[in-house]
């Protein structure tokens, strides 16, 4: 291995460490606790080293969001592939999405609540974000109905899930009724 390859590998490892540490700290204490000073202390590198990877917290949030989008897409696809039939796939998607949001609140915030400098619904949208949307669209397109644009149907379904996730987490909706909400959503939106 050349010196340059070793340096690139070490740089990539440091970057992964920064993202993992930021994510861990955010999940434990919230995003307000994630500062470059605290990250530098936790990973035992100087703040200038952090700034050589990320220009600031915004970019770190964006990196956590992209990692989370990749994980969400994989979870959604796994859930859909394990379900039998369109209705079961949509129900599995909804449950998996809500479970992901509940189990990963800081990642979910990085994806959908905080400014990570990422562009959505645009040509410049990073591939992991496009892939997460595609993971929904793949199963929802088949149940959108005649004359309904599959992308718009997916956006409405996604917005419904986001509202349920956000309101449940904020204790505006009782969590014990989540399954009934999923059933109602699927019953009303999926006509297969």
mmCIF file of C-alpha atoms in Angstrom:
data_model
loop_
_atom_site.group_PDB
_atom_site.id
_atom_site.type_symbol
_atom_site.label_atom_id
_atom_site.label_comp_id
_atom_site.label_asym_id
_atom_site.label_seq_id
_atom_site.Cartn_x
_atom_site.Cartn_y
_atom_site.Cartn_z
ATOM 1 C CA UNK A 1 0.000 0.000 0.000
ATOM 2 C CA UNK A 2 1.365 3.384 -0.966
ATOM 3 C CA UNK A 3 1.715 6.250 1.471
ATOM 4 C CA UNK A 4 -1.021 8.143 -0.348
ATOM 5 C CA UNK A 5 -3.423 5.164 -0.139
ATOM 6 C CA UNK A 6 -2.695 4.796 3.570
ATOM 7 C CA UNK A 7 -3.353 8.508 4.150
ATOM 8 C CA UNK A 8 -6.631 8.307 2.216
ATOM 9 C CA UNK A 9 -7.707 5.275 4.245
ATOM 10 C CA UNK A 10 -6.807 7.024 7.516
ATOM 11 C CA UNK A 11 -8.714 10.135 6.418
ATOM 12 C CA UNK A 12 -11.802 8.062 5.574
ATOM 13 C CA UNK A 13 -11.557 6.296 8.946
ATOM 14 C CA UNK A 14 -11.324 9.646 10.785
ATOM 15 C CA UNK A 15 -14.336 10.917 8.866
ATOM 16 C CA UNK A 16 -16.354 7.802 9.799
ATOM 17 C CA UNK A 17 -15.290 8.267 13.422
ATOM 18 C CA UNK A 18 -16.408 11.902 13.426
ATOM 19 C CA UNK A 19 -19.815 11.014 11.940
ATOM 20 C CA UNK A 20 -20.328 8.039 14.272
ATOM 21 C CA UNK A 21 -19.343 10.086 17.319
ATOM 22 C CA UNK A 22 -21.612 12.986 16.313
ATOM 23 C CA UNK A 23 -24.476 10.584 15.781
ATOM 24 C CA UNK A 24 -23.899 8.860 19.116
ATOM 25 C CA UNK A 25 -23.675 12.161 20.984
ATOM 26 C CA UNK A 26 -26.799 13.496 19.257
ATOM 27 C CA UNK A 27 -28.771 10.327 20.062
ATOM 28 C CA UNK A 28 -27.682 10.495 23.712
ATOM 29 C CA UNK A 29 -27.920 14.225 24.393
ATOM 30 C CA UNK A 30 -29.502 15.901 21.383
ATOM 31 C CA UNK A 31 -27.993 17.917 18.554
ATOM 32 C CA UNK A 32 -27.339 20.927 20.781
ATOM 33 C CA UNK A 33 -24.693 18.835 22.541
ATOM 34 C CA UNK A 34 -22.826 18.238 19.272
ATOM 35 C CA UNK A 35 -20.102 20.855 19.007
ATOM 36 C CA UNK A 36 -16.750 20.670 17.276
ATOM 37 C CA UNK A 37 -15.056 21.102 20.642
ATOM 38 C CA UNK A 38 -16.891 18.155 22.178
ATOM 39 C CA UNK A 39 -16.353 16.016 19.105
ATOM 40 C CA UNK A 40 -12.637 16.817 19.096
ATOM 41 C CA UNK A 41 -12.402 15.814 22.760
ATOM 42 C CA UNK A 42 -14.315 12.572 22.230
ATOM 43 C CA UNK A 43 -12.389 11.407 19.194
ATOM 44 C CA UNK A 44 -9.084 12.719 20.579
ATOM 45 C CA UNK A 45 -8.206 14.871 17.605
ATOM 46 C CA UNK A 46 -7.843 18.637 17.438
ATOM 47 C CA UNK A 47 -10.596 20.912 16.179
ATOM 48 C CA UNK A 48 -8.529 21.791 13.086
ATOM 49 C CA UNK A 49 -8.557 18.084 12.190
ATOM 50 C CA UNK A 50 -12.367 18.120 12.342
ATOM 51 C CA UNK A 51 -12.451 21.232 10.186
ATOM 52 C CA UNK A 52 -10.219 19.515 7.640
ATOM 53 C CA UNK A 53 -13.093 17.031 7.138
ATOM 54 C CA UNK A 54 -16.179 19.190 7.713
ATOM 55 C CA UNK A 55 -16.588 22.965 7.572
ATOM 56 C CA UNK A 56 -18.810 22.841 10.633
ATOM 57 C CA UNK A 57 -21.749 21.266 12.364
ATOM 58 C CA UNK A 58 -24.060 21.750 9.380
ATOM 59 C CA UNK A 59 -21.906 19.470 7.232
ATOM 60 C CA UNK A 60 -21.681 16.920 10.031
ATOM 61 C CA UNK A 61 -25.483 16.897 10.288
ATOM 62 C CA UNK A 62 -25.606 16.378 6.525
ATOM 63 C CA UNK A 63 -23.191 13.443 6.743
ATOM 64 C CA UNK A 64 -25.301 11.841 9.492
ATOM 65 C CA UNK A 65 -28.411 12.407 7.367
ATOM 66 C CA UNK A 66 -26.869 10.714 4.336
ATOM 67 C CA UNK A 67 -25.784 7.757 6.438
ATOM 68 C CA UNK A 68 -29.280 7.575 7.928
ATOM 69 C CA UNK A 69 -30.919 7.746 4.494
ATOM 70 C CA UNK A 70 -28.848 4.777 3.381
ATOM 71 C CA UNK A 71 -29.889 2.817 6.469
ATOM 72 C CA UNK A 72 -33.538 3.800 6.073
ATOM 73 C CA UNK A 73 -33.583 2.744 2.418
ATOM 74 C CA UNK A 74 -32.102 -0.642 3.308
ATOM 75 C CA UNK A 75 -34.629 -1.156 6.116
ATOM 76 C CA UNK A 76 -37.553 -0.167 3.880
ATOM 77 C CA UNK A 77 -36.447 -2.469 1.082
ATOM 78 C CA UNK A 78 -35.917 -5.369 3.479
ATOM 79 C CA UNK A 79 -39.375 -4.861 4.976
ATOM 80 C CA UNK A 80 -41.022 -4.644 1.567
ATOM 81 C CA UNK A 81 -39.255 -7.724 0.229
ATOM 82 C CA UNK A 82 -40.311 -9.778 3.258
ATOM 83 C CA UNK A 83 -44.000 -8.884 2.824
ATOM 84 C CA UNK A 84 -46.390 -10.798 0.604
ATOM 85 C CA UNK A 85 -48.655 -8.685 -1.591
ATOM 86 C CA UNK A 86 -49.068 -4.949 -2.196
ATOM 87 C CA UNK A 87 -51.107 -4.147 0.922
ATOM 88 C CA UNK A 88 -48.733 -6.076 3.175
ATOM 89 C CA UNK A 89 -45.748 -4.295 1.573
ATOM 90 C CA UNK A 90 -47.259 -0.871 2.193
ATOM 91 C CA UNK A 91 -48.096 -1.788 5.787
ATOM 92 C CA UNK A 92 -44.543 -3.055 6.281
ATOM 93 C CA UNK A 93 -43.154 0.176 4.802
ATOM 94 C CA UNK A 94 -45.220 2.290 7.174
ATOM 95 C CA UNK A 95 -44.263 0.256 10.244
ATOM 96 C CA UNK A 96 -40.595 0.236 9.282
ATOM 97 C CA UNK A 97 -40.524 3.974 8.604
ATOM 98 C CA UNK A 98 -42.156 4.792 11.945
ATOM 99 C CA UNK A 99 -39.913 2.341 13.767
ATOM 100 C CA UNK A 100 -36.815 3.867 12.170
ATOM 101 C CA UNK A 101 -37.928 7.356 13.231
ATOM 102 C CA UNK A 102 -38.609 6.196 16.797
ATOM 103 C CA UNK A 103 -35.356 4.248 17.201
ATOM 104 C CA UNK A 104 -33.136 6.913 15.587
ATOM 105 C CA UNK A 105 -34.522 10.305 16.615
ATOM 106 C CA UNK A 106 -31.295 12.257 16.071
ATOM 107 C CA UNK A 107 -30.770 10.700 12.655
ATOM 108 C CA UNK A 108 -34.391 11.373 11.768
ATOM 109 C CA UNK A 109 -33.934 15.004 12.819
ATOM 110 C CA UNK A 110 -30.772 15.238 10.714
ATOM 111 C CA UNK A 111 -32.720 13.900 7.746
ATOM 112 C CA UNK A 112 -35.906 15.918 8.006
ATOM 113 C CA UNK A 113 -35.778 18.633 10.666
ATOM 114 C CA UNK A 114 -32.301 20.163 10.738
ATOM 115 C CA UNK A 115 -30.323 22.062 8.134
ATOM 116 C CA UNK A 116 -27.627 19.695 6.942
ATOM 117 C CA UNK A 117 -27.079 21.637 3.751
ATOM 118 C CA UNK A 118 -28.753 18.929 1.676
ATOM 119 C CA UNK A 119 -31.064 19.521 -1.256
ATOM 120 C CA UNK A 120 -34.281 17.523 -1.567
ATOM 121 C CA UNK A 121 -36.463 16.953 -4.640
ATOM 122 C CA UNK A 122 -33.925 18.424 -7.028
ATOM 123 C CA UNK A 123 -31.317 17.304 -9.538
ATOM 124 C CA UNK A 124 -28.668 18.100 -6.902
ATOM 125 C CA UNK A 125 -30.260 15.815 -4.329
ATOM 126 C CA UNK A 126 -27.589 13.433 -3.010
ATOM 127 C CA UNK A 127 -28.038 9.825 -4.105
ATOM 128 C CA UNK A 128 -28.728 8.412 -0.601
ATOM 129 C CA UNK A 129 -31.736 10.737 -0.278
ATOM 130 C CA UNK A 130 -32.989 9.791 -3.740
ATOM 131 C CA UNK A 131 -32.522 6.142 -2.825
ATOM 132 C CA UNK A 132 -34.556 6.461 0.381
ATOM 133 C CA UNK A 133 -37.424 8.026 -1.567
ATOM 134 C CA UNK A 134 -37.083 5.342 -4.248
ATOM 135 C CA UNK A 135 -37.360 2.661 -1.552
ATOM 136 C CA UNK A 136 -40.835 4.014 -0.797
ATOM 137 C CA UNK A 137 -41.777 4.608 -4.426
ATOM 138 C CA UNK A 138 -40.907 1.046 -5.474
ATOM 139 C CA UNK A 139 -43.782 -0.389 -3.441
ATOM 140 C CA UNK A 140 -46.122 2.579 -3.392
ATOM 141 C CA UNK A 141 -46.120 3.051 -7.156
ATOM 142 C CA UNK A 142 -47.974 -0.228 -7.576
ATOM 143 C CA UNK A 143 -50.835 0.907 -5.311
ATOM 144 C CA UNK A 144 -51.147 4.559 -6.341
ATOM 145 C CA UNK A 145 -54.214 3.858 -8.451
ATOM 146 C CA UNK A 146 -55.263 4.684 -11.976
ATOM 147 C CA UNK A 147 -54.532 8.230 -13.035
ATOM 148 C CA UNK A 148 -52.516 8.985 -9.882
ATOM 149 C CA UNK A 149 -48.896 9.985 -10.354
ATOM 150 C CA UNK A 150 -46.820 7.452 -8.358
ATOM 151 C CA UNK A 151 -44.341 10.110 -7.199
ATOM 152 C CA UNK A 152 -47.095 12.383 -5.871
ATOM 153 C CA UNK A 153 -48.782 9.446 -4.163
ATOM 154 C CA UNK A 154 -45.465 8.549 -2.533
ATOM 155 C CA UNK A 155 -44.996 12.146 -1.367
ATOM 156 C CA UNK A 156 -48.444 12.170 0.263
ATOM 157 C CA UNK A 157 -47.826 8.822 1.936
ATOM 158 C CA UNK A 158 -44.382 9.950 3.094
ATOM 159 C CA UNK A 159 -45.822 13.219 4.436
ATOM 160 C CA UNK A 160 -48.430 11.230 6.361
ATOM 161 C CA UNK A 161 -45.758 9.007 7.888
ATOM 162 C CA UNK A 162 -43.603 12.014 8.722
ATOM 163 C CA UNK A 163 -46.542 13.671 10.461
ATOM 164 C CA UNK A 164 -47.278 10.536 12.467
ATOM 165 C CA UNK A 165 -43.617 10.121 13.426
ATOM 166 C CA UNK A 166 -43.195 13.762 14.410
ATOM 167 C CA UNK A 167 -46.462 14.095 16.322
ATOM 168 C CA UNK A 168 -45.978 10.816 18.176
ATOM 169 C CA UNK A 169 -42.447 11.747 19.173
ATOM 170 C CA UNK A 170 -43.649 15.154 20.394
ATOM 171 C CA UNK A 171 -46.275 13.338 22.502
ATOM 172 C CA UNK A 172 -49.098 14.974 20.545
ATOM 173 C CA UNK A 173 -50.352 11.509 19.595
ATOM 174 C CA UNK A 174 -50.406 8.574 22.023
ATOM 175 C CA UNK A 175 -47.873 5.944 20.924
ATOM 176 C CA UNK A 176 -50.122 3.040 21.868
ATOM 177 C CA UNK A 177 -52.384 3.855 18.896
ATOM 178 C CA UNK A 178 -49.594 3.774 16.298
ATOM 179 C CA UNK A 179 -50.632 0.422 14.856
ATOM 180 C CA UNK A 180 -54.246 1.557 14.480
ATOM 181 C CA UNK A 181 -53.042 4.684 12.689
ATOM 182 C CA UNK A 182 -50.949 2.598 10.296
ATOM 183 C CA UNK A 183 -53.940 0.376 9.534
ATOM 184 C CA UNK A 184 -56.172 3.408 8.940
ATOM 185 C CA UNK A 185 -53.599 5.069 6.692
ATOM 186 C CA UNK A 186 -53.140 1.932 4.614
ATOM 187 C CA UNK A 187 -56.897 1.285 4.432
ATOM 188 C CA UNK A 188 -57.665 4.810 3.221
ATOM 189 C CA UNK A 189 -54.780 5.291 0.818
ATOM 190 C CA UNK A 190 -54.288 1.821 -0.604
ATOM 191 C CA UNK A 191 -57.181 0.597 -2.698
ATOM 192 C CA UNK A 192 -55.734 -2.811 -3.626
#
